[in-house]
Coordinates of C-alpha atoms in Angstrom, one line a residue:
M1 CA 0.1 0.0 0.0
V2 CA 1.3 3.4 -1.0
H3 CA 0.1 7.0 -0.6
L4 CA -2.1 8.2 -3.5
N5 CA -1.2 11.8 -2.6
V6 CA -4.6 13.3 -3.2
A7 CA -4.7 15.5 0.1
P8 CA -7.2 18.4 0.2
P9 CA -6.2 21.3 -2.1
R10 CA -3.7 24.1 -1.0
R11 CA -5.3 27.1 0.4
I12 CA -5.7 29.8 -2.3
K13 CA -2.8 32.1 -2.5
L14 CA -3.6 35.5 -0.9
P15 CA -2.3 38.7 -2.0
V16 CA 0.3 40.3 0.4
D17 CA -2.2 43.2 1.0
L18 CA -6.0 42.7 1.0
N19 CA -6.8 45.5 -1.3
V20 CA -9.6 46.3 -3.8
E21 CA -7.8 47.2 -7.3
L22 CA -10.6 48.7 -9.5
T23 CA -10.5 48.2 -13.2
E24 CA -11.1 51.5 -15.2
G25 CA -14.7 50.6 -15.8
E26 CA -15.2 49.7 -12.0
D27 CA -13.5 53.1 -11.3
R28 CA -15.8 55.0 -13.4
L29 CA -18.9 53.2 -12.0
C30 CA -18.1 54.1 -8.5
I31 CA -17.5 57.8 -9.5
L32 CA -20.9 57.7 -11.3
L33 CA -22.8 56.1 -8.4
D34 CA -21.4 58.5 -5.9
E35 CA -22.3 61.6 -8.1
C36 CA -25.7 60.2 -8.7
T37 CA -26.5 59.8 -4.9
Q38 CA -25.2 63.3 -4.3
Y39 CA -27.4 64.7 -7.2
L40 CA -30.5 62.7 -5.6
K41 CA -29.9 64.1 -2.2
T42 CA -29.4 67.9 -3.4
E43 CA -31.8 68.0 -6.4
K44 CA -34.5 65.6 -5.3
G45 CA -34.3 65.2 -1.5
I46 CA -33.6 61.3 -1.9
S47 CA -31.1 60.1 0.6
T48 CA -29.5 56.8 -0.2
S49 CA -26.1 55.2 -0.3
C50 CA -24.4 52.5 -2.5
R51 CA -22.3 49.5 -1.5
I52 CA -21.0 46.8 -3.6
A53 CA -21.8 43.6 -1.8
G54 CA -20.7 39.9 -1.4
G55 CA -18.9 37.8 -3.8
W56 CA -17.3 40.7 -5.8
V57 CA -15.7 42.1 -2.6
R58 CA -14.2 38.8 -1.6
D59 CA -12.9 38.1 -5.2
K60 CA -11.3 41.5 -5.6
L61 CA -9.6 41.1 -2.1
L62 CA -8.3 37.8 -3.3
G63 CA -7.0 39.3 -6.4
S64 CA -9.5 37.8 -8.9
Q65 CA -11.6 39.5 -11.4
S66 CA -15.4 39.4 -10.7
N67 CA -18.4 40.1 -13.0
D68 CA -20.8 39.5 -10.1
I69 CA -21.7 43.3 -9.1
D70 CA -24.3 43.5 -6.6
I71 CA -25.1 47.0 -5.4
A72 CA -26.7 47.1 -2.1
L73 CA -28.7 50.4 -1.3
S74 CA -29.8 51.9 1.9
D75 CA -33.3 53.0 2.3
M76 CA -34.2 52.6 -1.4
M77 CA -35.5 49.9 -3.8
G78 CA -33.3 48.7 -6.7
Y79 CA -35.8 49.7 -9.6
P80 CA -36.4 53.0 -8.6
F81 CA -32.7 53.8 -8.2
A82 CA -31.9 52.2 -11.4
E83 CA -34.2 54.5 -13.1
H84 CA -32.4 57.5 -11.5
L85 CA -29.1 56.2 -12.3
A86 CA -29.8 55.6 -16.0
A87 CA -31.4 59.0 -16.3
F88 CA -28.3 60.7 -14.5
A89 CA -25.9 58.7 -16.7
N90 CA -27.7 59.7 -19.9
S91 CA -27.4 63.2 -18.9
R92 CA -23.8 62.8 -18.7
G93 CA -23.8 61.4 -22.1
I94 CA -23.3 57.6 -20.9
E95 CA -25.3 55.0 -22.6
T96 CA -27.2 52.5 -20.7
G97 CA -28.9 49.3 -21.3
S98 CA -32.6 48.7 -20.5
I99 CA -33.7 48.2 -17.1
S100 CA -35.1 44.8 -16.1
K101 CA -37.0 43.9 -12.9
I102 CA -36.5 40.4 -11.3
A103 CA -39.7 39.7 -9.4
Q104 CA -39.4 38.3 -6.0
N105 CA -38.7 34.6 -6.2
P106 CA -38.0 32.8 -3.1
D107 CA -37.5 29.4 -4.7
Q108 CA -34.5 30.9 -6.6
S109 CA -33.3 32.9 -3.5
K110 CA -34.7 36.1 -4.8
H111 CA -36.5 37.2 -1.6
L112 CA -36.8 40.8 -2.7
E113 CA -37.3 42.7 -6.2
T114 CA -34.2 43.2 -7.9
A115 CA -33.5 45.5 -10.7
T116 CA -30.7 44.8 -13.6
L117 CA -29.0 47.4 -15.6
K118 CA -26.0 47.2 -17.9
I119 CA -23.8 50.5 -17.6
L120 CA -20.3 51.1 -18.7
G121 CA -20.1 47.6 -20.0
L122 CA -20.8 46.1 -16.5
E123 CA -23.8 44.1 -15.4
L124 CA -25.3 45.3 -12.1
D125 CA -27.8 44.0 -10.0
L126 CA -29.6 46.6 -7.7
V127 CA -31.4 45.9 -4.3
N128 CA -31.8 47.3 -1.0
L129 CA -30.1 46.4 2.2
R130 CA -32.4 44.3 4.1
S131 CA -33.0 42.4 7.5
E132 CA -35.1 39.1 7.4
E133 CA -37.1 36.9 9.8
Y134 CA -37.8 33.3 9.3
T135 CA -40.2 30.6 10.4
T136 CA -39.3 27.1 11.5
H137 CA -40.6 25.3 8.3
S138 CA -39.2 27.3 5.5
R139 CA -36.1 28.9 4.2
I140 CA -38.2 31.8 2.7
P141 CA -38.1 34.7 5.2
T142 CA -41.6 35.8 6.5
D143 CA -40.6 39.5 6.9
V144 CA -38.1 41.3 4.8
A145 CA -37.6 44.9 5.4
F146 CA -35.1 47.7 4.9
G147 CA -32.1 46.9 7.0
T148 CA -28.9 48.6 8.1
P149 CA -25.6 47.3 6.6
L150 CA -24.9 45.3 9.7
Q151 CA -28.3 43.5 9.7
D152 CA -27.6 42.6 5.8
A153 CA -24.2 41.4 6.7
L154 CA -25.4 39.1 9.5
R155 CA -28.2 37.6 7.3
R156 CA -25.4 36.2 4.9
D157 CA -24.1 32.7 4.8
I158 CA -20.5 33.3 5.7
T159 CA -18.3 36.2 6.8
I160 CA -16.0 36.3 3.8
N161 CA -19.2 36.8 1.8
A162 CA -20.6 39.6 4.2
L163 CA -18.1 42.3 3.2
F164 CA -19.0 45.6 1.6
Y165 CA -17.2 48.0 -0.7
N166 CA -18.3 51.5 0.0
V167 CA -18.3 53.4 -3.4
H168 CA -18.4 56.8 -1.5
S169 CA -15.5 56.3 0.8
R170 CA -13.6 53.7 -1.5
S171 CA -13.2 51.4 1.5
V172 CA -14.0 47.8 2.6
E173 CA -16.6 47.5 5.2
D174 CA -16.5 44.6 7.7
F175 CA -19.6 44.9 9.7
T176 CA -19.2 41.3 11.1
E177 CA -15.6 42.2 12.3
R178 CA -14.5 38.8 11.2
G179 CA -14.7 38.8 7.4
L180 CA -11.2 40.2 6.7
D181 CA -9.4 38.0 9.4
D182 CA -11.3 34.9 8.2
L183 CA -10.2 35.8 4.5
R184 CA -6.6 36.1 5.7
Q185 CA -6.6 32.9 7.9
G186 CA -8.4 30.9 5.3
T187 CA -11.6 30.3 7.5
I188 CA -15.3 29.4 7.1
R189 CA -17.3 31.0 9.7
T190 CA -21.0 32.1 9.8
P191 CA -21.9 35.7 10.8
L192 CA -24.3 34.5 13.5
P193 CA -24.1 31.5 15.5
P194 CA -24.1 28.5 13.0
K195 CA -27.4 26.8 14.2
E196 CA -29.3 30.0 13.7
T197 CA -27.7 30.7 10.4
F198 CA -28.4 27.1 9.0
L199 CA -31.9 26.9 10.5
D200 CA -32.8 30.0 8.8
D201 CA -31.6 28.9 5.4
P202 CA -30.2 25.3 5.3
L203 CA -28.7 26.0 1.9
R204 CA -26.1 27.9 3.8
A205 CA -24.8 24.5 5.0
L206 CA -24.0 23.5 1.4
R207 CA -22.5 27.0 0.5
C208 CA -20.1 26.4 3.4
I209 CA -18.9 23.2 1.9
R210 CA -18.7 24.9 -1.5
F211 CA -16.6 27.7 -0.5
A212 CA -14.4 25.6 1.6
S213 CA -13.7 23.2 -1.3
R214 CA -13.3 26.4 -3.6
F215 CA -10.7 28.2 -1.7
G216 CA -9.1 25.4 0.3
F217 CA -10.3 27.0 3.6
E218 CA -11.2 25.2 7.0
T219 CA -14.4 25.4 8.6
V220 CA -14.2 26.6 12.2
P221 CA -15.1 23.9 14.8
E222 CA -18.4 25.2 15.7
V223 CA -19.5 25.3 12.2
G224 CA -18.2 21.8 11.6
E225 CA -20.0 20.4 14.7
C226 CA -23.3 22.1 13.7
L227 CA -23.0 20.6 10.1
K228 CA -23.1 17.2 11.7
K229 CA -26.5 17.6 13.6
T230 CA -29.4 15.6 12.4
E231 CA -31.6 18.7 12.8
I232 CA -29.6 20.7 10.2
H233 CA -29.9 17.6 7.8
D234 CA -33.6 17.4 8.3
A235 CA -34.1 21.0 7.7
L236 CA -32.0 20.8 4.5
V237 CA -34.3 18.2 3.3
S238 CA -37.7 19.6 4.4
K239 CA -37.0 23.5 3.9
V240 CA -34.8 23.8 0.6
S241 CA -35.9 23.0 -2.9
R242 CA -34.1 20.3 -4.5
E243 CA -33.3 22.5 -7.6
R244 CA -31.3 24.8 -5.0
V245 CA -29.4 21.7 -3.5
G246 CA -28.6 20.5 -7.2
G247 CA -27.5 23.8 -8.0
E248 CA -24.8 24.0 -5.2
V249 CA -23.7 20.3 -6.0
S250 CA -23.4 21.2 -9.6
K251 CA -21.1 24.1 -8.8
M252 CA -19.0 21.9 -6.5
M253 CA -18.6 19.3 -9.3
Q254 CA -17.3 22.2 -11.6
G255 CA -15.2 23.8 -8.9
H256 CA -11.6 23.9 -7.9
S257 CA -11.9 20.6 -5.9
P258 CA -14.8 18.3 -6.2
L259 CA -12.8 15.7 -4.0
H260 CA -12.5 18.1 -1.1
A261 CA -16.4 18.9 -1.4
I262 CA -17.2 15.1 -1.2
Q263 CA -14.6 14.8 1.7
L264 CA -16.5 17.4 3.5
I265 CA -19.9 16.1 2.7
K266 CA -18.9 12.6 4.2
E267 CA -17.2 14.3 7.0
F268 CA -20.2 16.3 8.1
E269 CA -22.7 13.3 7.3
L270 CA -24.7 15.2 4.8
Y271 CA -24.6 12.6 2.0
D272 CA -28.0 11.3 2.4
A273 CA -29.6 14.6 2.7
I274 CA -28.0 15.6 -0.5
F275 CA -28.1 12.5 -2.6
F276 CA -30.8 10.2 -1.1
A277 CA -33.8 12.6 -0.9
I278 CA -35.7 10.7 -3.6
P279 CA -39.5 9.8 -3.3
P280 CA -40.4 7.1 -0.8
E281 CA -42.0 4.8 -3.3
I282 CA -38.7 4.8 -5.3
K283 CA -36.6 4.1 -2.1
N284 CA -38.8 1.3 -1.2
A285 CA -38.5 -0.2 -4.8
L286 CA -34.7 -0.3 -5.0
R287 CA -33.6 -3.8 -5.7
R288 CA -30.7 -3.4 -3.2
T289 CA -29.4 -1.0 -0.7
P290 CA -26.8 1.4 -2.0
D291 CA -23.1 0.9 -1.3
K292 CA -21.3 2.6 1.5
V293 CA -21.0 6.3 1.2
V294 CA -17.0 5.9 1.3
L295 CA -17.2 4.4 -2.4
S296 CA -18.2 8.0 -3.6
L297 CA -14.8 9.2 -1.9
Q298 CA -12.8 6.3 -3.2
C299 CA -14.0 6.9 -6.7
T300 CA -13.5 10.6 -6.7
A301 CA -10.0 10.5 -5.2
V302 CA -9.0 7.9 -7.9
L303 CA -10.5 10.2 -10.7
K304 CA -8.5 13.1 -9.4
A305 CA -5.4 11.1 -9.2
L306 CA -5.8 9.7 -12.8
I307 CA -6.7 13.1 -14.5
E308 CA -4.6 15.6 -12.4
R309 CA -1.6 12.9 -11.8
P310 CA 0.7 14.9 -9.6
E311 CA 4.5 14.2 -10.0
S312 CA 4.4 12.0 -6.8
S313 CA 1.7 9.8 -8.1
P314 CA 2.4 6.1 -7.5
L315 CA 0.0 5.2 -10.4
P316 CA 1.3 4.6 -14.1
P317 CA 0.3 7.4 -16.6
L318 CA -2.8 6.7 -18.6
H319 CA -2.8 6.0 -22.3
R320 CA -3.3 9.4 -24.2
T321 CA -6.6 8.5 -25.6
L322 CA -8.3 7.9 -22.3
L323 CA -8.1 11.7 -21.4
L324 CA -9.2 13.0 -24.8
A325 CA -12.8 13.7 -23.7
V326 CA -11.6 15.1 -20.3
N327 CA -9.3 17.7 -22.2
N328 CA -11.7 18.6 -25.1
D329 CA -15.2 18.6 -23.6
T330 CA -15.7 21.4 -21.0
T331 CA -18.6 19.4 -19.4
C332 CA -16.8 16.1 -19.1
K333 CA -14.9 16.4 -16.0
S334 CA -17.8 17.5 -13.8
R335 CA -20.1 14.8 -15.1
L336 CA -17.3 12.2 -14.2
Y337 CA -17.1 13.7 -10.7
L338 CA -20.9 13.6 -10.2
A339 CA -20.8 10.0 -11.2
C340 CA -18.1 9.4 -8.9
A341 CA -20.2 11.2 -6.1
I342 CA -23.3 9.0 -6.6
A343 CA -21.1 5.9 -7.2
P344 CA -22.7 4.1 -4.4
Y345 CA -25.9 3.6 -6.7
I346 CA -24.0 1.9 -9.6
G347 CA -25.9 -1.2 -10.7
I348 CA -29.1 -0.4 -8.6
T349 CA -32.5 -0.4 -10.3
Y350 CA -36.1 -0.1 -9.2
E351 CA -39.2 -1.2 -10.8
D352 CA -41.9 1.2 -11.9
R353 CA -45.0 -0.8 -11.4
K354 CA -47.1 1.7 -13.5
K355 CA -44.8 1.8 -16.5
K356 CA -43.7 -1.8 -15.8
K357 CA -40.1 -0.9 -16.6
A358 CA -36.8 -1.0 -14.6
F359 CA -35.0 2.4 -14.2
S360 CA -31.6 3.3 -12.9
A361 CA -31.5 4.5 -9.6
A362 CA -28.8 7.0 -10.5
F363 CA -31.4 8.7 -12.8
S364 CA -33.8 9.2 -9.8
V365 CA -30.8 10.7 -7.5
I366 CA -30.1 13.1 -10.3
H367 CA -33.6 13.8 -11.2
D368 CA -35.4 13.9 -8.0
S369 CA -32.9 14.4 -5.3
L370 CA -30.8 17.0 -7.1
K371 CA -33.3 18.2 -9.9
L372 CA -30.5 18.3 -12.4
G373 CA -31.5 18.1 -15.8
T374 CA -29.6 17.6 -19.0
Q375 CA -27.4 20.6 -18.4
N376 CA -23.6 19.3 -18.5
H377 CA -25.6 16.0 -19.5
Y378 CA -26.1 15.1 -16.0
S379 CA -29.3 13.2 -16.0
D380 CA -28.7 11.4 -19.3
G381 CA -24.8 11.2 -19.3
V382 CA -24.1 9.9 -15.8
P383 CA -26.6 6.8 -16.0
A384 CA -24.9 6.2 -19.4
L385 CA -21.4 6.1 -17.7
F386 CA -22.8 3.5 -15.3
A387 CA -24.3 1.3 -18.0
A388 CA -21.1 1.7 -20.1
S389 CA -19.0 0.6 -17.1
D390 CA -20.6 -2.6 -17.0
L391 CA -19.9 -3.2 -20.9
L392 CA -16.4 -2.1 -20.4
K393 CA -15.3 -3.8 -17.3
S394 CA -11.9 -5.4 -17.6
P395 CA -11.6 -5.1 -21.3
R396 CA -8.6 -7.7 -21.6
L397 CA -7.7 -8.4 -25.3
D398 CA -7.8 -12.2 -24.7
D399 CA -11.4 -12.0 -23.5
E400 CA -13.9 -14.1 -25.4
Q401 CA -16.0 -11.2 -26.4
F402 CA -13.0 -10.0 -28.7
K403 CA -12.1 -13.5 -30.0
S404 CA -15.6 -14.6 -31.1
R405 CA -15.7 -12.4 -34.2
P406 CA -13.0 -10.2 -35.8
E407 CA -11.2 -8.1 -33.4
R408 CA -11.7 -4.9 -35.3
V409 CA -15.4 -5.5 -35.4
A410 CA -15.8 -6.7 -31.7
I411 CA -14.1 -3.7 -30.5
G412 CA -15.5 -1.2 -32.9
M413 CA -19.1 -2.1 -32.2
L414 CA -18.4 -2.0 -28.4
L415 CA -17.2 1.6 -28.7
R416 CA -20.4 2.4 -30.9
H417 CA -22.7 1.1 -28.4
K418 CA -25.1 3.9 -27.3
S419 CA -24.3 3.6 -23.5
V420 CA -20.4 4.0 -24.4
H421 CA -20.6 6.7 -27.1
N422 CA -23.4 9.0 -27.7
P423 CA -23.2 12.7 -28.5
S424 CA -26.7 13.3 -27.6
T425 CA -26.1 12.4 -24.0
G426 CA -22.6 13.7 -23.8
S427 CA -21.1 10.2 -23.9
H428 CA -17.7 9.7 -25.4
W429 CA -16.1 6.3 -25.5
T430 CA -12.8 7.5 -24.0
S431 CA -14.6 9.0 -21.0
S432 CA -16.7 5.8 -20.6
I433 CA -13.4 3.8 -20.5
L434 CA -12.1 6.1 -18.0
F435 CA -15.0 5.9 -15.7
S436 CA -15.0 1.9 -15.9
L437 CA -11.4 2.1 -14.8
V438 CA -12.1 4.5 -12.0
R439 CA -14.9 2.2 -11.0
E440 CA -12.5 -0.8 -10.9
L441 CA -9.7 1.1 -9.0
G442 CA -12.0 2.8 -6.4
P443 CA -12.3 0.0 -4.0
L444 CA -8.4 -0.5 -4.0
Y445 CA -8.2 3.1 -2.3
D446 CA -8.2 3.4 1.6
A447 CA -9.6 6.8 2.1
S448 CA -8.9 6.9 5.8
L449 CA -5.2 6.5 5.1
D450 CA -4.9 7.9 1.6
T451 CA -3.3 4.7 0.4
I452 CA -3.8 2.5 -2.6
D453 CA -2.9 -1.0 -3.6
A454 CA -0.5 0.2 -6.2
E455 CA 0.6 -3.2 -7.5
E456 CA -3.0 -4.4 -8.1
A457 CA -3.9 -1.0 -9.5
E458 CA -1.1 -1.0 -11.9
K459 CA -2.3 -4.3 -13.4
I460 CA -5.7 -2.9 -13.9
I461 CA -4.5 0.2 -15.6
C462 CA -2.2 -2.0 -17.8
V463 CA -5.5 -3.6 -19.0
Y464 CA -7.0 -0.5 -19.9
N465 CA -3.9 1.0 -21.4
D466 CA -3.3 -1.9 -23.6
F467 CA -7.1 -1.9 -24.7
S468 CA -6.7 1.9 -25.7
A469 CA -3.4 1.2 -27.5
R470 CA -5.2 -1.7 -29.5
I471 CA -8.0 0.7 -30.5
E472 CA -5.4 3.3 -31.7
E473 CA -3.4 0.3 -33.5
L474 CA -6.7 -0.7 -35.2
D475 CA -7.4 2.8 -36.4
L476 CA -10.7 2.7 -34.5
L477 CA -10.3 6.2 -32.7
G478 CA -13.2 7.6 -35.1
A479 CA -15.0 4.4 -35.3
A480 CA -17.8 5.5 -32.8
D481 CA -18.8 8.4 -34.8
A482 CA -18.3 6.8 -38.4
K483 CA -21.3 6.7 -40.8
T484 CA -22.3 3.7 -42.6
L485 CA -21.1 3.6 -46.4
L486 CA -24.8 2.8 -47.1
N487 CA -27.8 4.7 -45.7
G488 CA -31.5 3.1 -45.4
R489 CA -32.3 4.1 -48.9
D490 CA -29.4 2.5 -50.3
V491 CA -30.2 -0.8 -48.5
V492 CA -33.6 -0.7 -49.9
R493 CA -32.5 0.2 -53.4
V494 CA -29.9 -2.6 -53.5
L495 CA -32.1 -5.2 -52.2
E496 CA -35.1 -4.1 -54.0
A497 CA -37.3 -4.5 -51.0
K498 CA -40.0 -2.3 -49.2
P499 CA -38.8 -0.2 -46.3
G500 CA -39.3 -1.7 -42.9
P501 CA -38.0 -2.3 -39.3
W502 CA -35.5 -4.7 -40.9
T503 CA -33.4 -1.9 -42.4
G504 CA -32.0 -1.1 -38.9
Q505 CA -30.7 -4.6 -38.3
V506 CA -29.2 -4.7 -41.8
L507 CA -27.5 -1.4 -41.4
T508 CA -25.8 -2.9 -38.4
Q509 CA -24.6 -5.6 -40.3
V510 CA -23.3 -3.3 -42.9
M511 CA -21.3 -1.4 -40.1
E512 CA -19.9 -4.7 -39.1
W513 CA -18.8 -5.5 -42.5
Q514 CA -17.5 -1.8 -42.9
L515 CA -15.2 -2.3 -39.7
E516 CA -13.8 -5.7 -41.0
H517 CA -13.0 -4.1 -44.4
P518 CA -12.0 -0.5 -43.5
K519 CA -10.5 0.2 -47.0
Q520 CA -13.5 -0.9 -49.0
T521 CA -15.7 1.4 -51.0
K522 CA -19.4 2.2 -51.2
E523 CA -19.5 0.0 -54.4
D524 CA -17.8 -2.8 -52.6
C525 CA -20.3 -2.7 -49.8
E526 CA -23.2 -2.9 -52.2
A527 CA -21.7 -5.9 -53.9
W528 CA -21.3 -7.5 -50.6
L529 CA -24.8 -6.7 -49.4
K530 CA -26.2 -8.3 -52.7
H531 CA -24.0 -11.5 -52.3
A532 CA -25.0 -11.7 -48.6
Y533 CA -28.6 -11.3 -49.4
S534 CA -28.5 -14.2 -52.1
M535 CA -26.7 -16.6 -49.3
G536 CA -29.5 -15.8 -46.8
L537 CA -27.2 -14.1 -44.5
I538 CA -29.4 -10.7 -45.0
R539 CA -33.1 -10.9 -44.3
T540 CA -35.8 -8.3 -45.1
D541 CA -38.7 -10.1 -43.5
L542 CA -37.6 -9.5 -40.0
T543 CA -39.6 -7.4 -37.4
V544 CA -38.6 -5.6 -34.5
E545 CA -38.3 -8.0 -31.4
P546 CA -40.0 -6.6 -28.4
A547 CA -37.6 -4.4 -26.2
R548 CA -36.2 -5.9 -23.3
K549 CA -36.6 -4.4 -20.0
K550 CA -33.6 -2.5 -18.8
A551 CA -32.4 0.1 -16.5
R552 CA -33.2 3.6 -17.9
T553 CA -30.1 5.4 -19.0
A554 CA -31.6 8.7 -20.3

């Protein structure tokens, strides 16, 4: 057993001085906002002030550019101020975009009406500073009122997200008196006592995990202890829409360290509250119980080790083809990480009695527990990865499946299987093979010790590398996307038959012939088809067989 070396990510490197460096456009915006508020006070008797809030301030202090500019207004709603700002800017010869009003939508965390406006090339969201009160049974506040900067800061998720930039004084304001220190020290802390913060809005529990994994920060002990409480887990299930949960998970999978996110989810015992909030009738219909949560951590760690492969990695490098999709498809990596996150559901199906079909439990996790659709090909692509990993398991070249017919045909048709490669679901044969490898290596990893059975792992990787090398040697890299030399009309014409369900089966035979004879022409294929038909090897009287029941993959 040797160390896999997939420790939590290093803390993001902080600038020497925590200062906000404005771009030229941001500087002009601050001047405009300041002058506009002065004009409103002197000419119209309207008193308000402007602060840039939240993520923009945090990212600027960390030395990163941010396009998320939220303007928090004192004692004034966003839409009327946007109208005044646009008119004031236009009087100065500055063009503005149209003003949009985003209505209150609590399910999408829009507890107040928000105005949006594009000005000086910057997209602004404008809303008033506010205070909120909650009930026990909902994360949607029952009372939202104008608030002070302190009240607004205290209602936020964590202190590093509760900072303001005052456009008038050009200074950072830390009303919690902990945000700047927590940013310097790499700490995740809630502005109020954790229990109060999380019960008011349990989604904040997931945001703590997301930002900790994004920046490599550590949660303070009281936050970690609170995150483990069943009361918080139950509130997350009962008070937060699954769309919001799925949104946070998706951001984690696309973030800096999905592995760290999964580690924290496991550490804080939040896995079931996130991934197992599926309808009771589906839970009861599962054909077996899910595997232990640690499998998600094992697979995620192995995936990270394979695709990032630090210099100290004990694992041999992968064949170059296995990383083609990861390197060329921007959605592939997050899809693979989500597949690893829900690995405990691999191979589990449930029977839908009404439809009399078997469905993949993974589909229900993504569709029902996370409410993630086909964005990034989550709901269709992840179940396909699970199905493909069954087909691709231990692809030894001396296996009977590659010896029972010409090798090029056997491998080519496997790569063309709809679960292995299907652009409509985001499936690519290289990522399917990679996930199958991850699935085999996962159980060899000891998450508690960060060690892996390197000798056994090397044997398994060699099998997959040999298989990938053989695909390249046989010139099958493009086989999965290759079109048949003949289409359905060609087949009907050559065989002088009426179109019917049989054409699909014949086209499969055409592709098999094509794989076996890669240098032949369309004319050669037509000649073969006529001969095969005359020999009784091709039939035009076949009907489609009833579809077998199988787990849903899309």
